Structure formats: structure tokens, C-alpha cells
Amino acid sequence: MTFKQRVRVSLAIVLALLVQETVVPQTKVLGVFPDVVLAVVSAGGMLGGSMNGAIIGFWAGFATDLFLTTPFGLSSLVFTLVGYGTGSLETLATSGSKAIVASIVSVASAVGVVGYATLSALVGVGGTFSNHLIRTVVVVSLVNFAIAPVAARLVRWTGIAETERTARYGAS
Amino acid sequence: MAIARRSGRPRFTLLLLVLTSVSVVTLYYRGNAHGPIAEAQRLAQTAVSPVSGLVNDVAHPIESFFQGAIHYGSLEQANARLTQENQQLTGQLLSANRYAQEAAQLKQLNGLSYLQGTPNVVAEVIDFDPSNFDNAVEIDRGTSSGVAVGMPVVSGAGLIGRVTLASAHAATVELLTSPSSQVGVRFGNNQVAVANGQGEGKQLKVNYIPPGTDLKPGEPMLTSGLQGSIYPPDIPVGRVSQSRDDPGALQQSVSLKPLANFSKLDFVSVVEWNPQQ
């Protein structure tokens, strides 16, 4: 990652976080808050590779934790794993199909939500497993499917997707 | 931010980041990181709260309009021929109702009998925490108004939670319904128990009530205020909605319905009470 890419990745994370903290609270869908940051992390992994995905996930999660009263570090742990996991599927993203990218962002978001609930339960935060979790998983994955093109565009703007593609397949 | 190189080892990076995250969680639980973390959270809240307030100001009327549209959906269908003027009047009426509700809430907060003269700061709820596993709200008063971490927060009906983070002009309030919330309660003949949050929209679960305890639906529970309690005594918490004696169980299964309506929090009152008092 070049200096310019690092700056842009930082800006992308801050932008996603600002949207999550200021716009999302006004847009509850069926009683569930969408997770914009998770969508950006998933797209970051898909398009930027597993290492960049893990790094983006870590910092995005760390920044997210600053605004939560749940145990600090949980979001960074989950987002790191989600970013790394989607990065391992980047060969699918290179097919260029927006539907595939959106589908994987959607599934990764669902996994992220379940992962967060599981880790929360493991560290003693009760009440995370309930019918509400199912609704949360469904809504977050559907909303993130819809916003995946925007998240992917944001990640492409950072330049890490281009670098990753060049490193993997060579300059075209 | 760490530099990702193509020649690097993704698994090593992953391991490093996971270990860092796990260490932070561990430090958080051991309490060693509360100082720096709380300071970082305060800074983040200070930075974001003006933007949050601005977005809230813009979104609030739009939200009210859509809520009104949903609420009066059938009426709108029946009155499809209504002119633009009528729609504007409906919007104005909804706004007026909202202001009336807010005025009623403020009136309720003015002179809460159960606070027994303890000073308090009236604040407006400006945001709901956008997390699906965390029940908290943000209010528009912070340390510059005398709000501090640990202070109880009440509505006209009763306890709603406590301040967990306070910056200069905003604060985060963890609601009673949050899974990590616990409140010591008193009921009946000075019997005590602990009410735990179970998540948004759910009733509280009351623990440590021995089997055979006479408990009727509707019985009120107040904060116990025992020594070391994080809440002062005698603030209304909720009413028993259900109690059940399960055979062989070591305690009764008791549900408590909070008195405060968490879905309609516009104004709240931060009680200037320190847990160390």
C-alpha cells in the first residue's frame, strides 16, 4: 500500500464511520441498523486482497469500537477476520461481476453479524442470541447487498484494488 | 496504518491483528485500558457529535413526515383528492403534536418527586446508538453541563440507564435494556434483587429472587441504592409483568417491564449523583 493509498483508505474508513454514526441512526430498517462499515470492510477484502482486507477490517473495527459501549476490541477482531476471509475470495471478484461482489459482501456481512454475536456471548455479553439476531442478519445482509456497489466503488477509489489486481495478474 | 505489501505474509498479519484485538479485549476486561480507551472514545464523540447533531436536525423533520405518512396511510388513501395545502396542514399538525409531546415530557421532567431534590440536567436525545448489539442513546449535554460518567439518567416515568461516556457537549447513555446493564432493585418488604437487560424491546430479567417469594404482576420495583450501588435509591425501574416458580429452580423466573418507554425518548434528565456518594 502506497502512502497515497493509505491516506485514501483512512479517508474511506472515516467516511464509512461518519455515515454509520450520523446517517444510519436515522434509517432503521425493520428495527435493525444497517452496517455500512461492515460492507466497506467486506468490499475491501474482496477487492484489495486478504492482507489489505485484514488491515482495513482491524482499523475500521477499532474506530467502530470507539462509539460502542460493548467490550472494546470486539469489532476490530470480527472485522479483521471478515476482511481477511473475503480477501481469500478475491479471485471471484476479479470476474468483474457486480452481482458476485454484492453477494459475497452480503454473505460476509451476515457472517460478521453472527461472529460479533458469538464473540459477544463468549465474553459474557448476554442477550445477543435471539430472534432479533435472525432479523439483524437478514436485514444487514440485504442492505449490504444493495450498497455493495457503492462500497466497492469507494474501495476502488483508494487504489488498493488496482494494485492487487496488477500484483496478481500483471499490468494489462 | 500498517503497510500491506504483496510480498508480505497475510497469515502473519492476520495473526498479529487478531492477537492485538484479543489483547485489547482482555485489557478492557481487566480494566487496564479503561483510561486511554475512555479518553479515545471521548475524543471520537467530541469529533462526531456536531456532525451527528446536524444530520439529526436535517433528518428529524423528514423522519417525522414519514412516520406521519405511515400512521395516516389509510386516511391519505381515503382523502386522495386532498390538495397540496391539505398535506402541508397535516404535516404542520404532526409537528404540532410532536412539540406537544415534547412539552409534556419536559413538564414531567420538571420536578421529579423521586429525585428528592437531587440536582439534575435536562438533555435531549439526539441519536440512538447505531449498533444492533448495544442499547444506548446519545444526549446533547456533556461535561460542560455537569454530566459525568456513571450518573443515572431518568425520564418522567423512571430510570432509563446511566452515562457511560461523556465528552464536552454530548454523552452516551447505556439503556437499562442493554444486555450489559445491571441494576439492583428493591420490592415488597425491602427485598432486593438484580434486574438484567435482555436487549432492545425486551423486558428485564430479575435474578436472585428466592422460590416461594410472594410476587404479583404489577408490583413495582425501585432502585435498591444499597452500599456500592451504581444508582441512588428509590428511582422507579419497572413493574413485574410475570413471575413463575419452576420446580427445582433456585430462583423465581421474573420479568420486569420498564416504566420508561425507550422507543419514545426525546428528553431525559441526568441526575447529578455520583456512585461514590
Short mmCIF file of C-alpha atoms in Angstrom, two decimals:
data_model
loop_
_atom_site.label_atom_id
_atom_site.label_comp_id
_atom_site.label_asym_id
_atom_site.label_seq_id
_atom_site.Cartn_x
_atom_site.Cartn_y
_atom_site.Cartn_z
CA MET A 1 0.00 0.00 0.00
CA THR A 2 1.48 3.34 -1.02
CA PHE A 3 1.26 6.45 1.14
CA LYS A 4 -1.49 7.82 -1.10
CA GLN A 5 -3.43 4.57 -0.80
CA ARG A 6 -3.07 4.58 2.96
CA VAL A 7 -4.43 8.11 3.13
CA ARG A 8 -7.35 7.19 0.89
CA VAL A 9 -8.08 4.01 2.86
CA SER A 10 -8.11 6.08 6.06
CA LEU A 11 -10.50 8.57 4.47
CA ALA A 12 -12.72 5.74 3.24
CA ILE A 13 -12.89 4.30 6.77
CA VAL A 14 -13.65 7.71 8.28
CA LEU A 15 -16.36 8.32 5.67
CA ALA A 16 -17.98 4.93 6.31
CA LEU A 17 -17.83 5.54 10.05
CA LEU A 18 -19.33 9.01 9.75
CA VAL A 19 -22.22 7.60 7.73
CA GLN A 20 -22.65 4.81 10.28
CA GLU A 21 -22.67 7.20 13.23
CA THR A 22 -24.70 10.05 11.77
CA VAL A 23 -26.98 8.82 8.97
CA VAL A 24 -27.60 5.18 9.94
CA PRO A 25 -29.23 6.05 13.32
CA GLN A 26 -31.98 7.78 11.30
CA THR A 27 -32.54 4.81 8.99
CA LYS A 28 -33.58 1.79 10.99
CA VAL A 29 -34.88 -0.97 8.72
CA LEU A 30 -37.40 -3.32 10.39
CA GLY A 31 -35.91 -2.43 13.75
CA VAL A 32 -32.36 -3.12 12.61
CA PHE A 33 -29.49 -0.73 11.95
CA PRO A 34 -27.66 -1.31 8.65
CA ASP A 35 -23.89 -1.83 8.96
CA VAL A 36 -22.14 0.36 6.41
CA VAL A 37 -18.67 -0.19 7.88
CA LEU A 38 -19.03 -3.94 7.55
CA ALA A 39 -19.93 -3.52 3.88
CA VAL A 40 -16.80 -1.44 3.25
CA VAL A 41 -14.61 -3.94 5.12
CA SER A 42 -16.06 -6.85 3.12
CA ALA A 43 -15.57 -4.99 -0.16
CA GLY A 44 -12.06 -4.01 0.95
CA GLY A 45 -11.13 -7.63 1.44
CA MET A 46 -12.78 -8.79 -1.78
CA LEU A 47 -11.09 -6.22 -3.97
CA GLY A 48 -7.91 -5.50 -2.06
CA GLY A 49 -6.86 -8.99 -1.03
CA SER A 50 -6.74 -10.76 2.30
CA MET A 51 -3.91 -8.76 3.87
CA ASN A 52 -5.38 -5.38 2.96
CA GLY A 53 -8.80 -6.71 3.99
CA ALA A 54 -7.49 -7.70 7.42
CA ILE A 55 -5.79 -4.31 7.89
CA ILE A 56 -8.86 -2.36 6.78
CA GLY A 57 -11.02 -4.55 9.00
CA PHE A 58 -8.78 -4.01 12.01
CA TRP A 59 -8.72 -0.22 11.77
CA ALA A 60 -12.38 0.09 10.80
CA GLY A 61 -13.31 -2.14 13.74
CA PHE A 62 -11.06 -0.23 16.09
CA ALA A 63 -12.69 3.04 15.01
CA THR A 64 -16.17 1.50 15.36
CA ASP A 65 -15.38 0.35 18.89
CA LEU A 66 -14.77 3.97 19.86
CA PHE A 67 -18.50 4.57 19.56
CA LEU A 68 -19.82 1.46 21.29
CA THR A 69 -20.33 0.53 24.90
CA THR A 70 -19.77 -3.16 24.15
CA PRO A 71 -16.33 -4.59 25.01
CA PHE A 72 -13.59 -2.67 23.22
CA GLY A 73 -11.73 -4.69 20.58
CA LEU A 74 -14.61 -6.98 19.59
CA SER A 75 -15.42 -5.10 16.39
CA SER A 76 -11.78 -4.94 15.34
CA LEU A 77 -11.41 -8.69 15.91
CA VAL A 78 -14.55 -9.55 13.92
CA PHE A 79 -13.88 -7.07 11.12
CA THR A 80 -10.27 -8.27 10.81
CA LEU A 81 -11.47 -11.82 10.28
CA VAL A 82 -14.20 -10.71 7.85
CA GLY A 83 -11.73 -8.62 5.83
CA TYR A 84 -9.25 -11.48 5.69
CA GLY A 85 -11.96 -14.01 4.86
CA THR A 86 -13.40 -12.04 1.96
CA GLY A 87 -9.85 -11.39 0.76
CA SER A 88 -9.36 -15.09 0.31
CA LEU A 89 -12.27 -14.97 -2.17
CA GLU A 90 -10.82 -12.18 -4.27
CA THR A 91 -10.39 -14.42 -7.31
CA LEU A 92 -14.18 -14.43 -7.58
CA ALA A 93 -14.25 -10.64 -7.55
CA THR A 94 -11.87 -10.44 -10.49
CA SER A 95 -14.58 -11.97 -12.67
CA GLY A 96 -15.90 -8.41 -12.69
CA SER A 97 -19.47 -9.41 -11.91
CA LYS A 98 -21.08 -6.83 -9.65
CA ALA A 99 -23.61 -9.45 -8.57
CA ILE A 100 -20.86 -11.74 -7.31
CA VAL A 101 -19.17 -8.93 -5.39
CA ALA A 102 -22.51 -7.87 -3.89
CA SER A 103 -23.39 -11.47 -2.99
CA ILE A 104 -20.10 -12.06 -1.23
CA VAL A 105 -20.32 -8.72 0.60
CA SER A 106 -23.81 -9.74 1.67
CA VAL A 107 -22.76 -13.19 2.91
CA ALA A 108 -19.65 -11.78 4.61
CA SER A 109 -21.82 -9.20 6.38
CA ALA A 110 -24.11 -11.95 7.64
CA VAL A 111 -21.09 -13.91 8.88
CA GLY A 112 -19.79 -10.74 10.53
CA VAL A 113 -23.03 -10.16 12.41
CA VAL A 114 -23.20 -13.77 13.62
CA GLY A 115 -19.49 -13.65 14.50
CA TYR A 116 -19.99 -10.49 16.54
CA ALA A 117 -22.94 -12.02 18.39
CA THR A 118 -20.95 -15.20 19.08
CA LEU A 119 -17.88 -13.37 20.37
CA SER A 120 -20.05 -11.06 22.47
CA ALA A 121 -21.67 -14.10 24.06
CA LEU A 122 -18.25 -15.67 24.63
CA VAL A 123 -17.02 -12.62 26.54
CA GLY A 124 -20.15 -12.56 28.65
CA VAL A 125 -22.45 -10.07 26.95
CA GLY A 126 -25.86 -11.68 27.28
CA GLY A 127 -28.92 -11.48 25.07
CA THR A 128 -27.13 -11.44 21.71
CA PHE A 129 -28.68 -14.71 20.56
CA SER A 130 -32.38 -14.20 19.99
CA ASN A 131 -34.95 -13.92 17.23
CA HIS A 132 -33.71 -10.38 16.77
CA LEU A 133 -30.36 -11.80 15.65
CA ILE A 134 -32.02 -13.59 12.73
CA ARG A 135 -33.73 -10.38 11.68
CA THR A 136 -30.46 -8.49 12.09
CA VAL A 137 -28.59 -10.97 9.91
CA VAL A 138 -31.23 -10.84 7.18
CA VAL A 139 -31.57 -7.05 7.13
CA VAL A 140 -27.84 -6.32 7.33
CA SER A 141 -27.02 -8.79 4.56
CA LEU A 142 -29.82 -7.47 2.30
CA VAL A 143 -28.94 -3.82 2.87
CA ASN A 144 -25.24 -4.55 2.35
CA PHE A 145 -26.09 -6.41 -0.88
CA ALA A 146 -27.77 -3.21 -2.04
CA ILE A 147 -24.96 -0.87 -1.00
CA ALA A 148 -22.13 -3.20 -2.08
CA PRO A 149 -21.61 -1.36 -5.42
CA VAL A 150 -21.10 1.92 -3.54
CA ALA A 151 -18.75 0.23 -1.05
CA ALA A 152 -16.84 -1.39 -3.94
CA ARG A 153 -16.55 1.95 -5.70
CA LEU A 154 -15.19 3.52 -2.53
CA VAL A 155 -12.60 0.72 -2.21
CA ARG A 156 -11.61 1.07 -5.88
CA TRP A 157 -11.12 4.80 -5.30
CA THR A 158 -8.46 4.01 -2.69
CA GLY A 159 -6.42 2.30 -5.41
CA ILE A 160 -5.73 -0.92 -3.49
CA ALA A 161 -7.91 -2.95 -5.84
CA GLU A 162 -5.87 -1.90 -8.87
CA THR A 163 -2.58 -2.64 -7.10
CA GLU A 164 -3.82 -6.03 -6.00
CA ARG A 165 -5.03 -6.91 -9.49
CA THR A 166 -1.73 -5.80 -11.04
CA ALA A 167 0.29 -7.75 -8.49
CA ARG A 168 -1.77 -10.85 -9.09
CA TYR A 169 -2.22 -10.80 -12.84
CA GLY A 170 0.36 -8.27 -14.04
CA ALA A 171 -0.24 -4.96 -15.83
CA SER A 172 -2.74 -5.25 -18.67
CA MET B 1 -1.64 2.18 9.47
CA ALA B 2 0.48 -0.87 8.72
CA ILE B 3 1.74 -1.23 5.18
CA ALA B 4 0.47 -4.16 3.17
CA ARG B 5 3.00 -5.47 0.70
CA ARG B 6 2.39 -8.05 -1.92
CA SER B 7 5.48 -9.87 -0.73
CA GLY B 8 4.22 -9.86 2.87
CA ARG B 9 2.66 -12.74 4.69
CA PRO B 10 -1.08 -12.30 5.04
CA ARG B 11 -1.37 -15.01 7.67
CA PHE B 12 1.28 -13.41 9.83
CA THR B 13 -0.50 -10.05 9.50
CA LEU B 14 -3.80 -11.71 10.36
CA LEU B 15 -2.29 -13.37 13.41
CA LEU B 16 -0.77 -10.09 14.54
CA LEU B 17 -4.03 -8.16 14.15
CA VAL B 18 -6.10 -10.88 15.83
CA LEU B 19 -3.68 -11.05 18.76
CA THR B 20 -3.78 -7.26 19.07
CA SER B 21 -7.59 -7.28 19.10
CA VAL B 22 -7.73 -10.09 21.65
CA SER B 23 -5.21 -8.24 23.82
CA VAL B 24 -7.33 -5.09 23.70
CA VAL B 25 -10.45 -7.06 24.69
CA THR B 26 -8.51 -8.67 27.55
CA LEU B 27 -7.12 -5.33 28.74
CA TYR B 28 -10.62 -3.87 28.55
CA TYR B 29 -11.97 -6.61 30.80
CA ARG B 30 -9.10 -6.33 33.24
CA GLY B 31 -9.78 -2.62 33.44
CA ASN B 32 -6.20 -1.69 32.50
CA ALA B 33 -7.21 0.09 29.33
CA HIS B 34 -10.24 2.00 30.55
CA GLY B 35 -8.34 5.28 30.90
CA PRO B 36 -6.86 5.52 27.40
CA ILE B 37 -9.91 3.88 25.80
CA ALA B 38 -12.33 6.22 27.53
CA GLU B 39 -10.16 9.18 26.50
CA ALA B 40 -10.12 7.99 22.87
CA GLN B 41 -13.89 7.45 22.98
CA ARG B 42 -14.40 10.94 24.38
CA LEU B 43 -12.31 12.43 21.57
CA ALA B 44 -14.22 10.46 18.94
CA GLN B 45 -17.56 11.52 20.39
CA THR B 46 -16.45 15.15 20.54
CA ALA B 47 -15.43 15.00 16.89
CA VAL B 48 -18.58 13.33 15.63
CA SER B 49 -21.31 14.86 17.79
CA PRO B 50 -21.55 18.18 15.84
CA VAL B 51 -21.99 16.27 12.57
CA SER B 52 -24.40 13.91 14.26
CA GLY B 53 -26.44 16.83 15.59
CA LEU B 54 -26.51 18.44 12.15
CA VAL B 55 -27.68 15.26 10.43
CA ASN B 56 -30.24 14.76 13.17
CA ASP B 57 -31.59 18.29 12.64
CA VAL B 58 -32.00 17.59 8.93
CA ALA B 59 -33.35 14.08 9.30
CA HIS B 60 -35.74 14.72 12.17
CA PRO B 61 -38.41 16.58 10.18
CA ILE B 62 -38.11 14.07 7.33
CA GLU B 63 -38.46 11.18 9.77
CA SER B 64 -41.47 12.85 11.39
CA PHE B 65 -43.03 13.34 7.98
CA PHE B 66 -42.62 9.67 7.01
CA GLN B 67 -43.84 8.47 10.38
CA GLY B 68 -46.87 10.64 9.90
CA ALA B 69 -47.38 9.32 6.41
CA ILE B 70 -47.30 5.72 7.66
CA HIS B 71 -49.56 6.49 10.59
CA TYR B 72 -52.11 8.24 8.47
CA GLY B 73 -51.73 5.98 5.45
CA SER B 74 -55.35 4.85 5.35
CA LEU B 75 -56.55 8.39 5.87
CA GLU B 76 -54.44 9.58 2.98
CA GLN B 77 -55.94 6.92 0.70
CA ALA B 78 -59.43 7.94 1.68
CA ASN B 79 -58.59 11.54 1.07
CA ALA B 80 -56.64 11.13 -2.14
CA ARG B 81 -58.19 14.23 -3.62
CA LEU B 82 -56.77 16.43 -0.88
CA THR B 83 -54.72 19.27 -2.23
CA GLN B 84 -51.10 20.11 -1.52
CA GLU B 85 -52.32 22.64 1.00
CA ASN B 86 -54.09 19.94 2.99
CA GLN B 87 -50.93 17.82 3.03
CA GLN B 88 -48.97 20.76 4.34
CA LEU B 89 -51.56 21.28 7.06
CA THR B 90 -51.32 17.63 8.03
CA GLY B 91 -47.55 17.99 8.27
CA GLN B 92 -47.92 21.05 10.44
CA LEU B 93 -50.40 19.25 12.66
CA LEU B 94 -47.99 16.33 13.11
CA SER B 95 -45.22 18.74 14.01
CA ALA B 96 -47.50 20.47 16.50
CA ASN B 97 -48.38 17.11 18.09
CA ARG B 98 -44.73 16.29 18.35
CA TYR B 99 -43.98 19.61 20.03
CA ALA B 100 -46.87 18.98 22.42
CA GLN B 101 -45.44 15.57 23.29
CA GLU B 102 -42.02 17.09 23.85
CA ALA B 103 -43.52 19.81 26.03
CA ALA B 104 -45.33 17.15 28.08
CA GLN B 105 -42.08 15.22 28.54
CA LEU B 106 -40.25 18.36 29.64
CA LYS B 107 -43.06 19.15 32.08
CA GLN B 108 -42.76 15.65 33.51
CA LEU B 109 -39.03 16.09 33.97
CA ASN B 110 -39.53 19.37 35.79
CA GLY B 111 -39.77 18.40 39.45
CA LEU B 112 -39.40 14.64 39.60
CA SER B 113 -40.57 13.65 43.08
CA TYR B 114 -38.42 10.53 43.32
CA LEU B 115 -35.19 12.53 42.91
CA GLN B 116 -35.81 14.13 46.31
CA GLY B 117 -34.25 17.42 45.29
CA THR B 118 -31.08 15.92 43.77
CA PRO B 119 -29.89 18.35 41.07
CA ASN B 120 -30.32 17.17 37.51
CA VAL B 121 -29.58 18.25 33.98
CA VAL B 122 -32.31 18.04 31.33
CA ALA B 123 -30.96 16.80 27.99
CA GLU B 124 -32.35 15.99 24.57
CA VAL B 125 -31.80 12.59 23.00
CA ILE B 126 -30.05 13.33 19.72
CA ASP B 127 -29.19 9.86 18.49
CA PHE B 128 -29.69 6.18 19.00
CA ASP B 129 -26.54 4.08 19.01
CA PRO B 130 -26.40 2.50 15.55
CA SER B 131 -25.41 -0.93 16.80
CA ASN B 132 -27.61 -3.99 16.82
CA PHE B 133 -26.00 -5.42 19.95
CA ASP B 134 -25.75 -2.34 22.08
CA ASN B 135 -28.67 -0.34 23.51
CA ALA B 136 -27.53 3.20 24.04
CA VAL B 137 -28.57 6.72 23.17
CA GLU B 138 -26.63 9.93 22.78
CA ILE B 139 -27.72 13.09 24.56
CA ASP B 140 -26.84 16.71 23.86
CA ARG B 141 -25.34 17.51 27.24
CA GLY B 142 -21.81 16.65 28.35
CA THR B 143 -19.18 17.51 30.89
CA SER B 144 -19.57 21.26 30.20
CA SER B 145 -23.11 20.96 31.62
CA GLY B 146 -22.04 18.90 34.62
CA VAL B 147 -22.71 15.47 33.15
CA ALA B 148 -20.21 12.80 34.22
CA VAL B 149 -19.68 9.10 33.62
CA GLY B 150 -21.73 6.94 35.99
CA MET B 151 -24.57 9.40 36.53
CA PRO B 152 -28.06 7.88 36.40
CA VAL B 153 -30.44 9.04 33.67
CA VAL B 154 -34.20 9.15 34.14
CA SER B 155 -37.29 10.02 32.17
CA GLY B 156 -40.59 11.24 33.59
CA ALA B 157 -41.59 7.63 34.21
CA GLY B 158 -38.45 6.34 35.84
CA LEU B 159 -34.92 5.07 35.36
CA ILE B 160 -33.66 4.64 31.80
CA GLY B 161 -29.94 3.97 32.30
CA ARG B 162 -26.65 5.62 33.12
CA VAL B 163 -23.96 7.68 31.45
CA THR B 164 -21.11 5.53 30.16
CA LEU B 165 -19.22 8.13 28.17
CA ALA B 166 -19.17 11.91 28.41
CA SER B 167 -17.46 14.44 26.18
CA ALA B 168 -17.75 18.22 26.44
CA HIS B 169 -21.10 18.63 24.69
CA ALA B 170 -22.52 15.11 24.41
CA ALA B 171 -22.79 11.89 26.37
CA THR B 172 -23.64 8.26 25.77
CA VAL B 173 -26.30 6.66 27.94
CA GLU B 174 -26.41 2.89 28.27
CA LEU B 175 -30.08 1.90 28.49
CA LEU B 176 -31.50 -0.50 31.07
CA THR B 177 -32.37 -2.88 28.24
CA SER B 178 -28.72 -3.25 27.21
CA PRO B 179 -27.51 -6.83 27.79
CA SER B 180 -24.60 -5.49 29.83
CA SER B 181 -26.85 -3.41 32.10
CA GLN B 182 -27.49 -4.48 35.70
CA VAL B 183 -29.49 -2.62 38.30
CA GLY B 184 -30.07 -3.50 41.93
CA VAL B 185 -33.80 -3.36 42.70
CA ARG B 186 -35.93 -3.36 45.85
CA PHE B 187 -39.51 -4.56 46.17
CA GLY B 188 -42.08 -5.73 48.68
CA ASN B 189 -40.81 -5.70 52.24
CA ASN B 190 -37.31 -4.40 51.45
CA GLN B 191 -36.37 -7.50 49.47
CA VAL B 192 -33.61 -6.97 46.94
CA ALA B 193 -32.70 -8.48 43.57
CA VAL B 194 -30.82 -7.62 40.40
CA ALA B 195 -32.50 -6.74 37.09
CA ASN B 196 -30.55 -7.50 33.92
CA GLY B 197 -31.14 -6.08 30.44
CA GLN B 198 -32.00 -8.59 27.72
CA GLY B 199 -31.75 -6.46 24.61
CA GLU B 200 -33.80 -3.86 22.80
CA GLY B 201 -37.56 -4.20 23.14
CA LYS B 202 -37.29 -6.95 25.72
CA GLN B 203 -38.27 -6.91 29.35
CA LEU B 204 -35.67 -7.07 32.10
CA LYS B 205 -34.90 -10.37 33.78
CA VAL B 206 -34.82 -10.21 37.58
CA ASN B 207 -32.36 -12.54 39.29
CA TYR B 208 -31.83 -13.72 42.86
CA ILE B 209 -35.48 -13.84 43.95
CA PRO B 210 -35.86 -17.00 46.07
CA PRO B 211 -38.57 -19.54 45.17
CA GLY B 212 -41.82 -19.01 47.01
CA THR B 213 -41.45 -15.23 47.22
CA ASP B 214 -44.87 -13.61 47.01
CA LEU B 215 -44.69 -11.53 43.86
CA LYS B 216 -47.72 -10.35 41.92
CA PRO B 217 -47.87 -8.94 38.39
CA GLY B 218 -47.86 -5.17 38.54
CA GLU B 219 -45.71 -4.98 41.66
CA PRO B 220 -43.34 -2.03 41.35
CA MET B 221 -39.60 -2.33 41.69
CA LEU B 222 -37.36 0.60 42.64
CA THR B 223 -33.60 1.01 42.67
CA SER B 224 -32.21 -0.51 45.86
CA GLY B 225 -29.43 2.03 46.41
CA LEU B 226 -27.51 -0.42 48.58
CA GLN B 227 -23.95 0.44 49.52
CA GLY B 228 -21.78 0.40 46.41
CA SER B 229 -24.78 0.57 44.12
CA ILE B 230 -24.35 2.46 40.87
CA TYR B 231 -27.83 4.02 41.24
CA PRO B 232 -29.33 6.11 44.05
CA PRO B 233 -32.25 4.55 45.95
CA ASP B 234 -35.96 4.73 45.17
CA ILE B 235 -35.95 5.53 41.46
CA PRO B 236 -38.83 3.61 39.80
CA VAL B 237 -37.48 0.94 37.46
CA GLY B 238 -40.46 -1.12 36.34
CA ARG B 239 -43.37 -3.34 37.20
CA VAL B 240 -43.39 -7.12 37.44
CA SER B 241 -45.05 -8.50 34.33
CA GLN B 242 -44.58 -12.17 35.02
CA SER B 243 -43.27 -14.38 37.80
CA ARG B 244 -43.00 -18.12 37.79
CA ASP B 245 -41.79 -20.75 40.23
CA ASP B 246 -40.16 -23.54 38.25
CA PRO B 247 -39.85 -26.89 40.06
CA GLY B 248 -36.34 -27.41 41.38
CA ALA B 249 -35.20 -23.94 40.37
CA LEU B 250 -33.02 -21.98 42.78
CA GLN B 251 -34.76 -18.72 41.97
CA GLN B 252 -38.03 -17.44 40.58
CA SER B 253 -38.26 -16.58 36.93
CA VAL B 254 -39.32 -12.93 36.97
CA SER B 255 -39.78 -10.46 34.12
CA LEU B 256 -39.84 -6.74 34.75
CA LYS B 257 -41.42 -4.28 32.34
CA PRO B 258 -39.54 -0.96 32.46
CA LEU B 259 -41.71 2.06 33.21
CA ALA B 260 -39.88 4.24 30.70
CA ASN B 261 -40.79 3.98 27.03
CA PHE B 262 -37.42 3.52 25.35
CA SER B 263 -38.79 3.92 21.85
CA LYS B 264 -40.04 7.44 22.57
CA LEU B 265 -37.20 9.13 24.34
CA ASP B 266 -36.98 12.79 23.41
CA PHE B 267 -35.93 14.41 26.66
CA VAL B 268 -34.26 12.85 29.66
CA SER B 269 -32.81 14.03 32.93
CA VAL B 270 -29.27 13.27 34.07
CA VAL B 271 -29.18 13.01 37.85
CA GLU B 272 -26.08 14.67 39.26
CA TRP B 273 -25.39 11.80 41.60
CA ASN B 274 -22.03 10.16 41.96
CA PRO B 275 -21.92 6.40 42.66
CA GLN B 276 -19.26 7.07 45.32
CA GLN B 277 -21.67 9.26 47.33
#
